[in-house]
Amino acid sequence: DAGVIQSPRHEVTEMGQEVTLRCKPISGHNSLFWYRQTMMRGLELLIYFNNNVPIDDSGMPEDRFSAKMPNASFSTLKIQPSEPRDSAVYFCASSFSNTNYGYTFGSGTRLTVV
Amino acid sequence: DAKTTQPPSMDCAEGRAANLPCNHSTISGNEYVYWYRQIHSQGPQYIIHGLKNNETNEMASLIITEDRKSSTLILPHATLRDTAVYYCIVRVPGANSKLTFGKGITLSVRP
């Protein structure tokens, strides 16, 4: 079991550019979560999916952010256009929704927007 | 509106037990207590969870008071690698339930 796989591990981009973060959940997990972590705001839940359907996107900061889950094994978080205040570590996590066990987190993508 | 309160930090000596407290006085009957930790620069890691009975696994023990208003995570023999931020979270498990992180408690294990 390779765990939750995120790519890239690090991303440096210029303000105004489009950024796409990728996540492969654990095989068989049917819930997927995107979090953002900054020193100021801590860990924030951006959006989560159940069975590939977005359930709650109330944490998405603004329209520049979008997330998709085209199938059970892949999800993307896109920022367009990116801004320096988007700099953060973005984590993806997955779980079985029908159990009370915990989430498994990926190693994160460290995004720097200059 | 935080559902749990934790002290901001604590430390303990290597090899000794680390007892991390958490208050959740407004917990409802179907909410579980979850503990996660985050070692520097890594993603959060699930540790343990419980409803009302004490639980133990290979990582830690969870002691929940009888009234369920507080709990303690116990690392029986802390090592330097246990230095991390520990999060106590209450949550109803299920497809429409979110895992919301607070500020957690920073545990520093000293040699």
Tab-separated table of C-alpha atoms in Angstrom:
chain	number	residue	atom	x	y	z
A	1	ASP	CA	0.000	0.000	0.000
A	2	ALA	CA	1.697	3.179	-1.222
A	3	GLY	CA	-0.533	5.453	0.823
A	4	VAL	CA	-2.002	8.707	-0.457
A	5	ILE	CA	0.208	10.047	-3.220
A	6	GLN	CA	0.463	13.755	-3.933
A	7	SER	CA	2.327	15.526	-6.696
A	8	PRO	CA	4.307	17.609	-7.033
A	9	ARG	CA	6.019	17.743	-3.629
A	10	HIS	CA	7.123	21.311	-4.222
A	11	GLU	CA	5.834	23.928	-6.625
A	12	VAL	CA	7.146	27.425	-7.184
A	13	THR	CA	5.181	29.581	-9.572
A	14	GLU	CA	4.744	33.200	-10.490
A	15	MET	CA	1.701	35.194	-9.518
A	16	GLY	CA	-1.025	34.890	-12.117
A	17	GLN	CA	-0.049	31.433	-13.287
A	18	GLU	CA	-2.299	28.389	-13.100
A	19	VAL	CA	-1.343	25.732	-10.574
A	20	THR	CA	-2.637	22.161	-10.506
A	21	LEU	CA	-2.085	19.888	-7.532
A	22	ARG	CA	-2.719	16.172	-7.864
A	23	CYS	CA	-3.775	13.414	-5.493
A	24	LYS	CA	-4.131	9.655	-5.766
A	25	PRO	CA	-6.101	8.259	-2.811
A	26	ILE	CA	-5.644	4.828	-1.286
A	27	SER	CA	-7.282	2.180	-3.433
A	28	GLY	CA	-10.737	1.358	-2.109
A	29	HIS	CA	-11.159	4.541	-0.103
A	30	ASN	CA	-14.302	6.396	-1.160
A	31	SER	CA	-13.838	9.748	0.567
A	32	LEU	CA	-11.226	12.336	-0.377
A	33	PHE	CA	-10.335	15.592	1.338
A	34	TRP	CA	-8.236	18.617	0.408
A	35	TYR	CA	-6.693	20.661	3.243
A	36	ARG	CA	-4.501	23.747	3.286
A	37	GLN	CA	-2.040	24.577	6.073
A	38	THR	CA	-0.471	27.920	6.869
A	39	MET	CA	1.171	29.252	10.005
A	40	MET	CA	-1.550	31.859	10.426
A	41	ARG	CA	-4.628	29.712	9.853
A	42	GLY	CA	-3.495	26.184	10.668
A	43	LEU	CA	-5.091	23.227	8.894
A	44	GLU	CA	-8.201	24.209	6.942
A	45	LEU	CA	-10.523	21.842	5.106
A	46	LEU	CA	-11.103	23.164	1.606
A	47	ILE	CA	-13.383	20.558	0.042
A	48	TYR	CA	-14.277	16.898	0.346
A	49	PHE	CA	-15.699	14.269	-1.951
A	50	ASN	CA	-17.643	11.100	-1.270
A	51	ASN	CA	-17.896	8.536	-4.073
A	52	ASN	CA	-16.379	11.139	-6.418
A	53	VAL	CA	-19.127	13.679	-5.676
A	54	PRO	CA	-18.270	16.988	-3.952
A	55	ILE	CA	-20.094	17.051	-0.633
A	56	ASP	CA	-18.937	20.300	0.931
A	57	ASP	CA	-16.853	23.005	-0.723
A	58	SER	CA	-17.581	25.713	1.817
A	59	GLY	CA	-13.911	25.917	2.704
A	60	MET	CA	-12.783	26.844	-0.795
A	61	PRO	CA	-11.531	30.398	-0.354
A	62	GLU	CA	-12.765	31.899	-3.609
A	63	ASP	CA	-13.608	31.230	-7.219
A	64	ARG	CA	-9.959	31.000	-8.151
A	65	PHE	CA	-9.935	27.580	-6.495
A	66	SER	CA	-11.568	24.534	-8.065
A	67	ALA	CA	-11.370	20.812	-7.391
A	68	LYS	CA	-12.364	17.777	-9.403
A	69	MET	CA	-12.516	14.056	-8.878
A	70	PRO	CA	-13.096	12.469	-12.275
A	71	ASN	CA	-12.723	8.933	-10.907
A	72	ALA	CA	-12.100	7.061	-7.694
A	73	SER	CA	-8.342	7.090	-8.091
A	74	PHE	CA	-7.561	10.700	-8.936
A	75	SER	CA	-8.327	14.239	-7.832
A	76	THR	CA	-7.005	17.673	-8.712
A	77	LEU	CA	-7.012	21.030	-6.963
A	78	LYS	CA	-6.524	23.952	-9.324
A	79	ILE	CA	-5.751	27.579	-8.569
A	80	GLN	CA	-6.198	30.035	-11.423
A	81	PRO	CA	-4.842	32.671	-11.238
A	82	SER	CA	-2.490	32.055	-8.329
A	83	GLU	CA	-1.607	34.785	-5.816
A	84	PRO	CA	1.183	35.048	-3.224
A	85	ARG	CA	-1.345	34.558	-0.400
A	86	ASP	CA	-2.058	31.070	-1.780
A	87	SER	CA	1.394	29.995	-0.627
A	88	ALA	CA	0.858	27.104	1.777
A	89	VAL	CA	1.177	23.352	2.151
A	90	TYR	CA	-1.752	21.532	0.567
A	91	PHE	CA	-2.644	18.104	1.896
A	92	CYS	CA	-4.865	15.439	0.417
A	93	ALA	CA	-6.395	12.718	2.597
A	94	SER	CA	-8.616	9.705	1.969
A	95	SER	CA	-10.752	7.357	4.041
A	96	PHE	CA	-13.569	4.817	4.040
A	97	SER	CA	-16.641	6.899	4.684
A	98	ASN	CA	-18.665	4.049	6.102
A	99	THR	CA	-16.328	3.286	8.958
A	100	ASN	CA	-15.211	5.324	11.907
A	101	TYR	CA	-11.530	4.873	11.233
A	102	GLY	CA	-9.230	7.768	10.608
A	103	TYR	CA	-8.084	9.558	7.517
A	104	THR	CA	-4.784	8.817	5.791
A	105	PHE	CA	-2.935	11.938	4.701
A	106	GLY	CA	-0.458	12.399	1.905
A	107	SER	CA	2.900	14.088	2.319
A	108	GLY	CA	1.588	17.377	0.983
A	109	THR	CA	2.500	19.826	-1.763
A	110	ARG	CA	4.390	22.922	-0.686
A	111	LEU	CA	3.246	25.755	-2.949
A	112	THR	CA	5.131	29.023	-3.195
A	113	VAL	CA	3.691	31.802	-5.334
A	114	VAL	CA	6.131	34.626	-6.001
B	1	ASP	CA	-16.387	27.559	17.692
B	2	ALA	CA	-13.876	25.089	19.010
B	3	LYS	CA	-15.310	21.804	20.204
B	4	THR	CA	-12.126	20.862	22.018
B	5	THR	CA	-9.626	22.749	24.125
B	6	GLN	CA	-6.021	21.723	24.596
B	7	PRO	CA	-3.116	23.443	26.330
B	8	PRO	CA	-0.783	24.979	23.756
B	9	SER	CA	2.288	22.991	24.730
B	10	MET	CA	3.887	20.548	27.100
B	11	ASP	CA	7.094	18.626	27.399
B	12	CYS	CA	8.247	15.372	28.861
B	13	ALA	CA	11.475	13.424	29.276
B	14	GLU	CA	12.413	10.693	26.853
B	15	GLY	CA	11.350	7.289	28.122
B	16	ARG	CA	8.654	8.690	30.387
B	17	ALA	CA	4.916	8.617	29.771
B	18	ALA	CA	3.420	11.628	28.021
B	19	ASN	CA	-0.145	12.406	29.100
B	20	LEU	CA	-1.870	14.823	26.745
B	21	PRO	CA	-5.164	16.269	28.015
B	22	CYS	CA	-8.184	17.385	26.023
B	23	ASN	CA	-11.454	18.960	27.115
B	24	HIS	CA	-14.615	18.402	25.088
B	25	SER	CA	-17.367	19.398	27.489
B	26	THR	CA	-20.011	19.856	24.758
B	27	ILE	CA	-19.489	16.460	23.139
B	28	SER	CA	-22.705	14.841	21.967
B	29	GLY	CA	-23.666	11.218	22.436
B	30	ASN	CA	-22.737	10.036	18.955
B	31	GLU	CA	-19.452	11.921	18.640
B	32	TYR	CA	-16.188	10.043	18.817
B	33	VAL	CA	-12.910	11.400	20.136
B	34	TYR	CA	-10.077	11.215	17.599
B	35	TRP	CA	-6.394	11.940	18.047
B	36	TYR	CA	-3.997	12.793	15.259
B	37	ARG	CA	-0.447	14.043	15.308
B	38	GLN	CA	1.662	16.004	12.873
B	39	ILE	CA	5.394	15.676	12.880
B	40	HIS	CA	7.191	18.651	11.386
B	41	SER	CA	6.791	18.905	7.593
B	42	GLN	CA	4.690	15.755	7.367
B	43	GLY	CA	0.980	15.149	6.880
B	44	PRO	CA	-1.171	14.482	9.957
B	45	GLN	CA	-1.153	10.898	11.160
B	46	TYR	CA	-4.103	9.099	12.734
B	47	ILE	CA	-3.323	7.756	16.204
B	48	ILE	CA	-6.439	6.412	17.902
B	49	HIS	CA	-10.138	7.041	18.451
B	50	GLY	CA	-12.837	6.086	20.954
B	51	LEU	CA	-16.450	6.602	21.906
B	52	LYS	CA	-16.649	5.939	25.629
B	53	ASN	CA	-14.446	2.982	26.463
B	54	ASN	CA	-10.725	3.276	26.940
B	55	GLU	CA	-8.775	2.209	23.880
B	56	THR	CA	-5.228	1.025	23.295
B	57	ASN	CA	-3.239	0.299	20.178
B	58	GLU	CA	0.410	-0.019	19.280
B	59	MET	CA	0.895	3.740	19.323
B	60	ALA	CA	-0.998	4.993	22.354
B	61	SER	CA	-3.799	4.648	24.877
B	62	LEU	CA	-6.905	6.798	25.046
B	63	ILE	CA	-8.620	7.342	28.370
B	64	ILE	CA	-12.082	8.922	28.220
B	65	THR	CA	-13.754	10.089	31.416
B	66	GLU	CA	-17.061	8.538	32.358
B	67	ASP	CA	-18.975	11.730	31.579
B	68	ARG	CA	-17.034	11.941	28.251
B	69	LYS	CA	-16.255	15.605	28.823
B	70	SER	CA	-12.524	15.075	28.695
B	71	SER	CA	-9.916	12.590	27.568
B	72	THR	CA	-6.208	11.887	27.834
B	73	LEU	CA	-3.896	10.506	25.201
B	74	ILE	CA	-1.076	8.507	26.740
B	75	LEU	CA	2.208	7.754	24.999
B	76	PRO	CA	3.622	5.203	27.438
B	77	HIS	CA	7.314	5.614	26.642
B	78	ALA	CA	7.893	8.833	24.760
B	79	THR	CA	10.801	9.041	22.320
B	80	LEU	CA	12.356	12.017	20.560
B	81	ARG	CA	10.427	10.988	17.439
B	82	ASP	CA	7.167	11.634	19.293
B	83	THR	CA	7.874	15.368	19.249
B	84	ALA	CA	4.924	16.717	17.247
B	85	VAL	CA	1.674	18.659	17.345
B	86	TYR	CA	-1.141	16.487	18.691
B	87	TYR	CA	-4.725	17.231	17.730
B	88	CYS	CA	-7.800	16.144	19.690
B	89	ILE	CA	-10.957	16.186	17.544
B	90	VAL	CA	-14.564	15.201	18.191
B	91	ARG	CA	-16.573	14.024	15.259
B	92	VAL	CA	-19.515	11.917	14.228
B	93	PRO	CA	-18.100	9.386	11.754
B	94	GLY	CA	-19.758	9.038	8.387
B	95	ALA	CA	-19.855	10.272	4.820
B	96	ASN	CA	-21.108	13.769	5.589
B	97	SER	CA	-18.897	14.453	8.559
B	98	LYS	CA	-15.852	16.690	8.436
B	99	LEU	CA	-12.601	16.354	10.362
B	100	THR	CA	-11.842	19.841	11.652
B	101	PHE	CA	-8.458	20.562	13.187
B	102	GLY	CA	-7.871	23.068	15.963
B	103	LYS	CA	-4.500	24.365	17.110
B	104	GLY	CA	-3.488	21.202	18.910
B	105	ILE	CA	-0.869	20.770	21.603
B	106	THR	CA	2.824	20.836	20.836
B	107	LEU	CA	4.610	18.021	22.625
B	108	SER	CA	8.352	18.381	23.015
B	109	VAL	CA	10.218	15.286	24.166
B	110	ARG	CA	13.547	16.178	25.714
B	111	PRO	CA	16.554	13.853	25.936
